[in-house]
Amino acid sequence: MAPNTAHPALWPAPHASGAVDATVHVPGSKSVTNRALVLAALASEPGWLRRPLRSRDTLLMVGALRAMGVEIEETVSSSSSVAGGPDGAGEAWRVLPTGLRGPATVDVGNAGTVMRFLPPVAALADGPIRFDGDPRSYERPLHGVIDALRALGARIDDDGRGALPLTVHGSGALEGGPVSIDASSSSQFVSALLLSGPRFNQGVEVRHTGSTLPSMPHIRMTVDMLRAVGAQVDTPESGGEPNVWRVTPGALLGRDLTIEPDLSNAQPFLAAALVTGGKVLIPDWPARTTQPGDRLREIFTEMGGSCELTEYGLEFTGSGAIHGIDVELGDVGELTPGIAAVAALADSPSTLRGVAHLRLHETDRLAALTKEINELGGDVTETADGLHIRPRKLHGGIFHTYEDHRMATAGAIIGLAVEGVQIENVATTAKTLPDFPELWAGMLGN
């Protein structure tokens, strides 16, 4: 596995001289922002997104929808409800669903939500929509979406790859109905079909046939957001069949939605409190959410911290000790890199389970974490479905990121406790967390 060499710039990860004590405004959720954009584009009336995340992945989604004929107007609001705070907090995006049409070419970058959520939307467009992206995007699985759309009546040219690049020949409508897919490699296959399902003539019934289904909170997020715009969704949790989701055809409402902070992107800052024995406040942490990052409260508490959810947000405090953990992360796999980084600094071994699907993410995250932590003197071994981490005294060195934002933030966490860590291509954090180096320096008072 060769590290990225296209961006040789190295960022010296700041070393913490003492306990952190900071308030960190975390920008909006990528997962919520991109789902909200898709639902607004498919709605029967205009909608608003307030405090949207402005990052590479969300701007790719905006660009893709605009290419397909959707009008998205960006404004800066002076309203106290949306002004100030994190990047994008003063912004509002007005989405005008003006009809989907081709021909168009969509750049997905390396954004899983864009490459998986938009082919079903393209099937509803009038004309061909070509999808292309970064070289790594060609290696990420799309067969679940491609095969399902064909079964539902779409015409797709992918030269038999089951991956990008591909062209969806939109006919203005899609019949829809029942379809079976194996979403073991990505829950986004299910979400992709559910999001567009209300616009299919027969709606959609998605039956997952695989033995495992990672990242269930992301499917629950999709269902909650569909219901919030008027869709009727039957789920296993609401008394339906196991592994079956049904969406009834119907019009979607335009909404005025304020985007929650991205709780997964709060991870490195909470980890900083744990690693340094300090305290970090994340404002506006929601009391109820479907975001996977909410599980950090439980996981990092077990690893040695304590937290309190107040009217201001989440206050997390480190105890000065970091304990190993044996934890199942199948539903919250995106948290694995940050947890692995903390575990490498713990006082006892850790086992991270249920995340074999991470081998198919922005990079093979299990191989990458093993290689990079071990090259700093660590002792990490891959298992069939995760990592086993035995803490050892670490030393400085280059921490490669493989164009993966969560690898970059994992390296920064280690750098707090280990002098001389240099992060290759820290700019890759712009995928979901704009201005990470500035936020990190601000937390440390630099």
Coordinates of C-alpha atoms in Angstrom, one line a residue:
M1 CA 0.0 0.0 0.0
A2 CA 1.8 3.1 -1.2
P3 CA 1.2 6.4 0.6
N4 CA 0.2 9.4 -1.4
T5 CA 3.1 11.3 -2.8
A6 CA 1.3 14.0 -4.8
H7 CA 1.2 16.4 -1.8
P8 CA 4.6 16.2 -0.1
A9 CA 3.9 19.1 2.2
L10 CA 4.4 18.1 5.9
W11 CA 2.5 19.7 8.8
P12 CA 4.3 19.6 12.2
A13 CA 1.5 18.2 14.5
P14 CA 1.4 20.5 17.5
H15 CA 2.6 19.0 20.8
A16 CA 0.5 19.8 23.8
S17 CA 2.5 21.5 26.5
G18 CA -0.2 21.0 29.1
A19 CA -3.9 20.2 29.6
V20 CA -6.2 21.8 26.9
D21 CA -9.1 24.0 28.1
A22 CA -11.1 25.2 25.1
T23 CA -14.4 25.8 23.4
V24 CA -14.4 24.4 19.9
H25 CA -17.2 25.3 17.4
V26 CA -17.4 22.3 15.1
P27 CA -18.9 22.9 11.6
G28 CA -22.1 21.2 10.4
S29 CA -22.5 17.6 9.7
K30 CA -21.5 16.3 6.3
S31 CA -23.9 13.4 6.5
V32 CA -26.9 15.6 7.3
T33 CA -25.9 18.4 4.8
N34 CA -25.6 16.0 1.9
R35 CA -28.8 14.1 2.7
A36 CA -30.6 17.4 3.1
L37 CA -29.4 18.6 -0.3
V38 CA -30.6 15.5 -2.0
L39 CA -34.1 15.7 -0.4
A40 CA -34.4 19.4 -1.1
A41 CA -33.5 18.8 -4.8
L42 CA -36.3 16.1 -5.0
A43 CA -38.9 18.2 -3.1
S44 CA -42.0 19.8 -4.7
E45 CA -41.2 23.2 -3.3
P46 CA -38.2 25.3 -2.3
G47 CA -36.3 24.7 0.9
W48 CA -33.6 26.2 3.1
L49 CA -30.5 24.7 4.7
R50 CA -29.0 26.8 7.5
R51 CA -25.5 26.3 8.9
P52 CA -24.6 23.9 6.1
L53 CA -21.1 22.4 6.1
R54 CA -19.0 24.0 3.4
S55 CA -16.4 21.4 2.6
R56 CA -15.1 19.5 -0.4
D57 CA -17.7 16.7 -0.1
T58 CA -20.7 19.1 0.3
L59 CA -19.5 21.4 -2.4
L60 CA -19.1 18.4 -4.7
M61 CA -22.8 17.6 -3.9
V62 CA -23.9 21.2 -4.6
G63 CA -21.9 21.2 -7.9
A64 CA -23.4 17.9 -8.9
L65 CA -27.0 18.9 -8.3
R66 CA -26.5 22.2 -10.1
A67 CA -25.1 20.3 -13.1
M68 CA -28.3 18.3 -13.1
G69 CA -30.5 21.4 -13.2
V70 CA -31.2 22.2 -9.5
E71 CA -30.8 25.9 -8.5
I72 CA -28.9 26.4 -5.2
E73 CA -28.6 30.0 -4.0
E74 CA -26.0 30.8 -1.3
T75 CA -26.7 33.7 1.1
V76 CA -25.2 35.0 4.3
S77 CA -27.9 35.6 7.0
S78 CA -27.8 38.3 9.6
S79 CA -30.3 36.4 11.7
S80 CA -29.1 35.6 15.2
S81 CA -30.2 32.0 14.8
V82 CA -27.7 31.4 12.1
A83 CA -25.0 34.0 12.3
G84 CA -21.6 33.6 13.9
G85 CA -19.9 30.5 15.2
P86 CA -18.2 27.9 13.0
D87 CA -17.4 27.9 9.3
G88 CA -20.7 28.1 7.4
A89 CA -22.7 29.2 10.5
G90 CA -23.6 32.5 8.9
E91 CA -24.7 30.8 5.7
A92 CA -28.0 29.6 4.3
W93 CA -28.5 27.7 1.1
R94 CA -31.9 28.0 -0.7
V95 CA -32.6 25.0 -2.9
L96 CA -35.0 25.5 -5.8
P97 CA -36.0 22.1 -7.3
T98 CA -36.3 23.3 -10.9
G99 CA -36.3 19.9 -12.6
L100 CA -33.6 17.3 -13.2
R101 CA -32.0 17.2 -16.7
G102 CA -29.1 16.1 -18.7
P103 CA -26.8 15.9 -20.4
A104 CA -24.4 16.6 -17.5
T105 CA -21.2 15.4 -16.0
V106 CA -20.9 15.0 -12.3
D107 CA -17.5 15.1 -10.4
V108 CA -17.9 12.9 -7.3
G109 CA -14.3 13.5 -6.1
N110 CA -13.9 10.7 -3.5
A111 CA -17.2 11.4 -1.7
G112 CA -19.2 8.2 -1.0
T113 CA -22.4 10.2 -0.5
V114 CA -22.1 11.8 -3.9
M115 CA -21.1 8.7 -5.9
R116 CA -23.9 6.6 -4.2
F117 CA -26.8 9.0 -3.5
L118 CA -26.9 10.7 -6.9
P119 CA -27.2 7.8 -9.5
P120 CA -30.8 7.2 -8.3
V121 CA -31.5 10.9 -8.6
A122 CA -29.9 10.9 -12.1
A123 CA -32.3 8.1 -13.1
L124 CA -35.1 10.6 -12.6
A125 CA -33.4 13.2 -14.8
D126 CA -34.3 13.8 -18.4
G127 CA -31.1 12.9 -20.2
P128 CA -27.7 11.2 -19.6
I129 CA -25.7 12.0 -16.5
R130 CA -22.0 10.9 -16.5
F131 CA -20.3 10.3 -13.1
D132 CA -16.5 10.5 -12.7
G133 CA -14.1 11.2 -9.9
D134 CA -10.7 10.9 -8.2
P135 CA -8.7 7.7 -9.0
R136 CA -9.5 6.2 -5.6
S137 CA -13.2 6.6 -6.4
Y138 CA -12.8 3.9 -9.2
E139 CA -11.9 1.4 -6.5
R140 CA -14.8 2.0 -4.2
P141 CA -17.8 -0.4 -4.6
L142 CA -20.9 0.9 -6.3
H143 CA -22.4 -2.4 -7.5
G144 CA -25.1 -2.3 -4.9
V145 CA -26.5 0.9 -6.3
I146 CA -25.9 0.0 -10.0
D147 CA -27.5 -3.5 -9.8
A148 CA -30.4 -2.2 -7.8
L149 CA -31.2 0.6 -10.2
R150 CA -31.1 -1.7 -13.1
A151 CA -33.5 -4.0 -11.3
L152 CA -35.8 -1.0 -10.8
G153 CA -35.8 -0.1 -14.5
A154 CA -32.8 2.3 -15.0
R155 CA -30.3 2.1 -17.9
I156 CA -26.7 2.4 -16.7
D157 CA -23.4 2.1 -18.7
D158 CA -20.5 1.0 -16.5
D159 CA -18.7 -1.4 -18.8
G160 CA -19.4 -4.2 -16.3
R161 CA -17.1 -2.7 -13.6
G162 CA -19.7 -2.1 -10.9
A163 CA -17.8 1.1 -10.2
L164 CA -17.0 4.5 -11.6
P165 CA -16.9 6.0 -14.2
L166 CA -20.5 5.4 -15.4
T167 CA -23.4 7.0 -17.1
V168 CA -27.0 6.9 -16.0
H169 CA -29.4 7.4 -18.9
G170 CA -32.2 9.2 -17.2
S171 CA -35.7 8.9 -18.7
G172 CA -37.5 11.4 -16.4
A173 CA -39.0 8.7 -14.2
L174 CA -38.2 5.3 -12.7
E175 CA -40.7 2.5 -12.1
G176 CA -39.3 1.4 -8.7
G177 CA -40.8 -1.3 -6.6
P178 CA -39.1 -4.2 -4.7
V179 CA -35.3 -4.8 -4.9
S180 CA -32.8 -7.0 -3.1
I181 CA -29.2 -5.8 -2.5
D182 CA -26.2 -6.8 -0.4
A183 CA -25.2 -3.7 1.5
S184 CA -22.5 -5.4 3.6
S185 CA -19.8 -3.1 2.1
S186 CA -21.7 0.1 2.7
S187 CA -25.0 1.2 4.3
Q188 CA -25.0 4.0 1.7
F189 CA -26.4 1.6 -0.8
V190 CA -29.6 1.4 1.3
S191 CA -29.7 5.2 2.0
A192 CA -29.2 6.0 -1.7
L193 CA -32.3 4.1 -2.7
L194 CA -34.4 5.3 0.2
L195 CA -33.6 9.0 -0.4
S196 CA -35.0 8.9 -4.0
G197 CA -37.6 6.3 -3.4
P198 CA -40.5 8.7 -2.8
R199 CA -40.1 9.9 -6.4
F200 CA -40.2 6.4 -8.0
N201 CA -43.6 5.5 -9.5
Q202 CA -44.0 2.6 -7.1
G203 CA -41.8 3.9 -4.4
V204 CA -39.2 1.4 -3.3
E205 CA -38.8 -1.7 -1.1
V206 CA -35.2 -2.4 -0.2
R207 CA -34.3 -5.8 1.1
H208 CA -30.8 -6.3 2.5
T209 CA -29.6 -9.8 1.8
G210 CA -26.1 -9.7 3.3
S211 CA -25.0 -11.2 6.6
T212 CA -23.9 -7.8 8.1
L213 CA -25.0 -4.2 7.7
P214 CA -22.5 -1.6 8.9
S215 CA -23.3 2.0 10.0
M216 CA -27.0 1.5 11.0
P217 CA -27.1 5.0 12.5
H218 CA -26.6 6.4 9.1
I219 CA -29.7 4.5 7.8
R220 CA -31.7 5.7 10.8
M221 CA -30.6 9.3 9.9
T222 CA -31.8 8.8 6.3
V223 CA -35.2 7.5 7.6
D224 CA -35.6 10.3 10.1
M225 CA -34.8 13.0 7.5
L226 CA -37.2 11.4 4.9
R227 CA -40.0 11.4 7.5
A228 CA -39.3 15.0 8.3
V229 CA -40.0 16.0 4.7
G230 CA -43.3 14.1 4.6
A231 CA -42.2 10.7 3.3
Q232 CA -43.9 7.5 4.6
V233 CA -41.2 5.0 5.5
D234 CA -41.7 1.5 7.1
T235 CA -38.6 0.1 8.8
P236 CA -37.6 -3.0 10.8
E237 CA -37.6 -0.8 13.9
S238 CA -41.2 0.3 13.3
G239 CA -42.5 -3.2 13.2
G240 CA -41.6 -4.2 9.6
E241 CA -39.7 -7.2 8.4
P242 CA -36.0 -7.5 9.4
N243 CA -33.6 -5.9 6.9
V244 CA -36.5 -4.5 4.8
W245 CA -37.3 -0.8 4.3
R246 CA -40.3 0.5 2.3
V247 CA -40.8 4.0 1.0
T248 CA -44.2 5.0 -0.3
P249 CA -44.4 7.2 -3.4
G250 CA -45.3 10.8 -2.8
A251 CA -44.3 14.5 -2.9
L252 CA -41.6 15.7 -0.6
L253 CA -42.0 19.0 1.3
G254 CA -39.5 21.8 1.2
R255 CA -38.1 22.5 4.7
D256 CA -36.2 25.1 6.7
L257 CA -33.5 23.0 8.3
T258 CA -30.7 24.0 10.6
I259 CA -27.8 21.5 10.2
E260 CA -26.4 19.9 13.4
P261 CA -22.7 20.1 14.2
D262 CA -20.7 17.1 12.9
L263 CA -20.2 15.0 15.9
S264 CA -17.7 12.7 14.2
N265 CA -15.6 15.7 13.4
A266 CA -15.7 16.6 17.1
Q267 CA -13.8 13.5 17.8
P268 CA -10.2 14.8 17.6
F269 CA -11.1 17.7 20.0
L270 CA -12.7 15.4 22.5
A271 CA -9.7 13.1 22.1
A272 CA -7.4 16.1 22.9
A273 CA -9.1 16.5 26.3
L274 CA -8.6 12.8 27.0
V275 CA -5.0 12.7 25.9
T276 CA -4.0 15.9 27.8
G277 CA -6.2 15.5 30.8
G278 CA -7.9 18.7 29.9
K279 CA -11.4 20.0 29.1
V280 CA -13.2 20.8 25.8
L281 CA -16.7 22.2 25.3
I282 CA -18.4 21.5 22.0
P283 CA -21.4 24.0 21.7
D284 CA -24.8 22.9 20.3
W285 CA -24.3 19.2 20.8
P286 CA -27.8 17.8 20.2
A287 CA -29.7 16.1 23.0
R288 CA -31.1 13.6 20.5
T289 CA -29.4 12.7 17.2
T290 CA -28.9 9.8 14.8
Q291 CA -25.3 10.9 14.2
P292 CA -22.8 8.0 14.9
G293 CA -20.5 10.5 16.6
D294 CA -22.8 10.7 19.6
R295 CA -21.4 7.3 20.7
L296 CA -18.1 9.1 21.5
R297 CA -19.6 10.1 24.8
E298 CA -19.8 6.5 25.9
I299 CA -16.6 5.3 24.2
F300 CA -14.3 8.1 25.4
T301 CA -15.8 7.9 28.9
E302 CA -14.9 4.2 29.1
M303 CA -11.4 5.2 28.0
G304 CA -10.9 7.5 30.9
G305 CA -12.9 10.7 30.5
S306 CA -16.2 12.1 31.7
C307 CA -18.8 14.2 30.0
E308 CA -21.8 16.4 30.8
L309 CA -24.4 17.5 28.3
T310 CA -25.5 21.0 29.3
E311 CA -27.7 23.7 27.8
Y312 CA -24.5 25.0 26.1
G313 CA -23.3 21.8 24.6
L314 CA -21.1 18.8 25.5
E315 CA -18.4 19.4 28.1
F316 CA -15.8 16.6 28.0
T317 CA -13.0 16.2 30.6
G318 CA -10.0 13.9 30.6
S319 CA -8.8 12.3 33.8
G320 CA -5.1 12.3 32.9
A321 CA -5.3 8.5 32.3
I322 CA -6.2 6.7 29.1
H323 CA -7.5 3.1 29.3
G324 CA -7.6 0.5 26.6
I325 CA -11.0 -0.7 25.3
D326 CA -12.6 -3.7 23.7
V327 CA -15.3 -2.3 21.5
E328 CA -17.6 -3.2 18.7
L329 CA -17.6 -0.4 16.1
G330 CA -19.6 -1.8 13.2
D331 CA -22.3 0.9 13.5
V332 CA -19.8 3.7 14.0
G333 CA -16.8 2.7 11.8
E334 CA -15.9 6.2 10.9
L335 CA -14.8 6.8 14.5
T336 CA -12.2 4.0 14.3
P337 CA -9.1 6.1 13.2
G338 CA -9.5 8.5 16.2
I339 CA -10.2 5.7 18.6
A340 CA -7.1 3.8 17.4
A341 CA -5.0 6.9 17.8
V342 CA -6.1 7.3 21.4
A343 CA -5.7 3.6 22.1
A344 CA -2.1 3.8 20.9
L345 CA -1.5 6.2 23.8
A346 CA -3.4 4.1 26.4
D347 CA -2.2 2.2 29.5
S348 CA -3.5 -1.2 28.4
P349 CA -4.3 -3.0 25.1
S350 CA -7.4 -2.4 22.9
T351 CA -9.3 -4.4 20.4
L352 CA -11.5 -2.7 17.8
R353 CA -14.0 -5.0 16.2
G354 CA -16.7 -5.1 13.5
V355 CA -15.0 -2.8 11.0
A356 CA -13.8 -5.0 8.1
H357 CA -15.8 -2.6 5.8
L358 CA -13.2 0.1 6.5
R359 CA -10.9 -1.5 4.0
L360 CA -13.3 0.0 1.3
H361 CA -13.4 3.6 2.7
E362 CA -11.4 6.6 1.4
T363 CA -8.4 4.3 1.8
D364 CA -8.0 0.9 3.4
R365 CA -8.1 2.4 6.9
L366 CA -7.2 -0.8 8.8
A367 CA -4.0 -1.3 6.8
A368 CA -3.2 2.5 6.9
L369 CA -3.6 2.8 10.7
T370 CA -1.5 -0.3 11.3
K371 CA 1.3 0.9 9.0
E372 CA 1.4 4.5 10.2
I373 CA 1.2 3.8 14.0
N374 CA 3.7 1.0 13.8
E375 CA 6.1 3.3 11.9
L376 CA 6.0 5.6 14.9
G377 CA 7.0 2.7 17.1
G378 CA 3.6 1.2 17.8
D379 CA 2.4 -2.3 18.0
V380 CA -0.8 -2.7 15.9
T381 CA -2.0 -5.8 14.2
E382 CA -4.9 -6.3 11.8
T383 CA -7.6 -8.8 12.6
A384 CA -10.2 -10.2 10.3
D385 CA -12.6 -7.4 11.3
G386 CA -10.5 -4.8 13.1
L387 CA -7.4 -3.9 15.0
H388 CA -5.5 -5.1 18.1
I389 CA -3.5 -2.3 19.6
R390 CA -0.8 -2.8 22.3
P391 CA 0.5 0.5 23.5
R392 CA 4.2 1.2 23.3
K393 CA 6.3 4.3 23.6
L394 CA 6.0 6.2 20.4
H395 CA 8.5 8.5 18.6
G396 CA 8.2 11.2 16.0
G397 CA 8.1 10.6 12.2
I398 CA 6.0 11.1 9.1
F399 CA 2.3 10.1 9.4
H400 CA 0.9 9.5 5.9
T401 CA -2.7 10.2 5.3
Y402 CA -3.6 8.5 1.9
E403 CA -5.8 11.4 1.0
D404 CA -8.1 10.4 4.0
H405 CA -9.3 13.1 6.3
R406 CA -9.7 10.8 9.3
M407 CA -6.1 9.6 9.0
A408 CA -4.9 13.2 9.2
T409 CA -6.9 13.9 12.4
A410 CA -5.7 10.6 13.9
G411 CA -2.1 11.6 13.3
A412 CA -2.8 15.0 15.0
I413 CA -4.2 13.2 18.1
I414 CA -1.0 11.2 18.4
G415 CA 1.1 14.4 17.9
L416 CA -0.4 15.9 21.0
A417 CA 1.5 13.4 23.1
V418 CA 4.4 12.5 20.8
E419 CA 6.9 15.2 19.7
G420 CA 8.1 15.3 16.1
V421 CA 5.0 13.8 14.4
Q422 CA 4.6 15.3 10.9
I423 CA 1.3 14.9 9.0
E424 CA 1.6 14.5 5.3
N425 CA -1.1 16.5 3.4
V426 CA -3.1 17.8 6.3
A427 CA -5.1 19.7 3.7
T428 CA -7.1 16.5 3.0
T429 CA -9.1 17.4 6.2
A430 CA -11.0 19.9 4.0
K431 CA -13.1 16.9 2.8
T432 CA -15.3 17.3 5.8
L433 CA -13.6 19.6 8.3
P434 CA -12.5 23.0 6.8
D435 CA -9.8 24.9 8.6
F436 CA -8.8 21.9 10.8
P437 CA -5.2 23.2 11.4
E438 CA -6.6 26.6 12.5
L439 CA -9.2 25.0 14.8
W440 CA -6.5 22.7 16.3
A441 CA -4.1 25.6 16.9
G442 CA -6.9 27.6 18.4
M443 CA -7.8 24.8 20.8
L444 CA -4.2 24.7 22.0
G445 CA -4.0 28.4 22.3
N446 CA -1.4 28.7 19.6

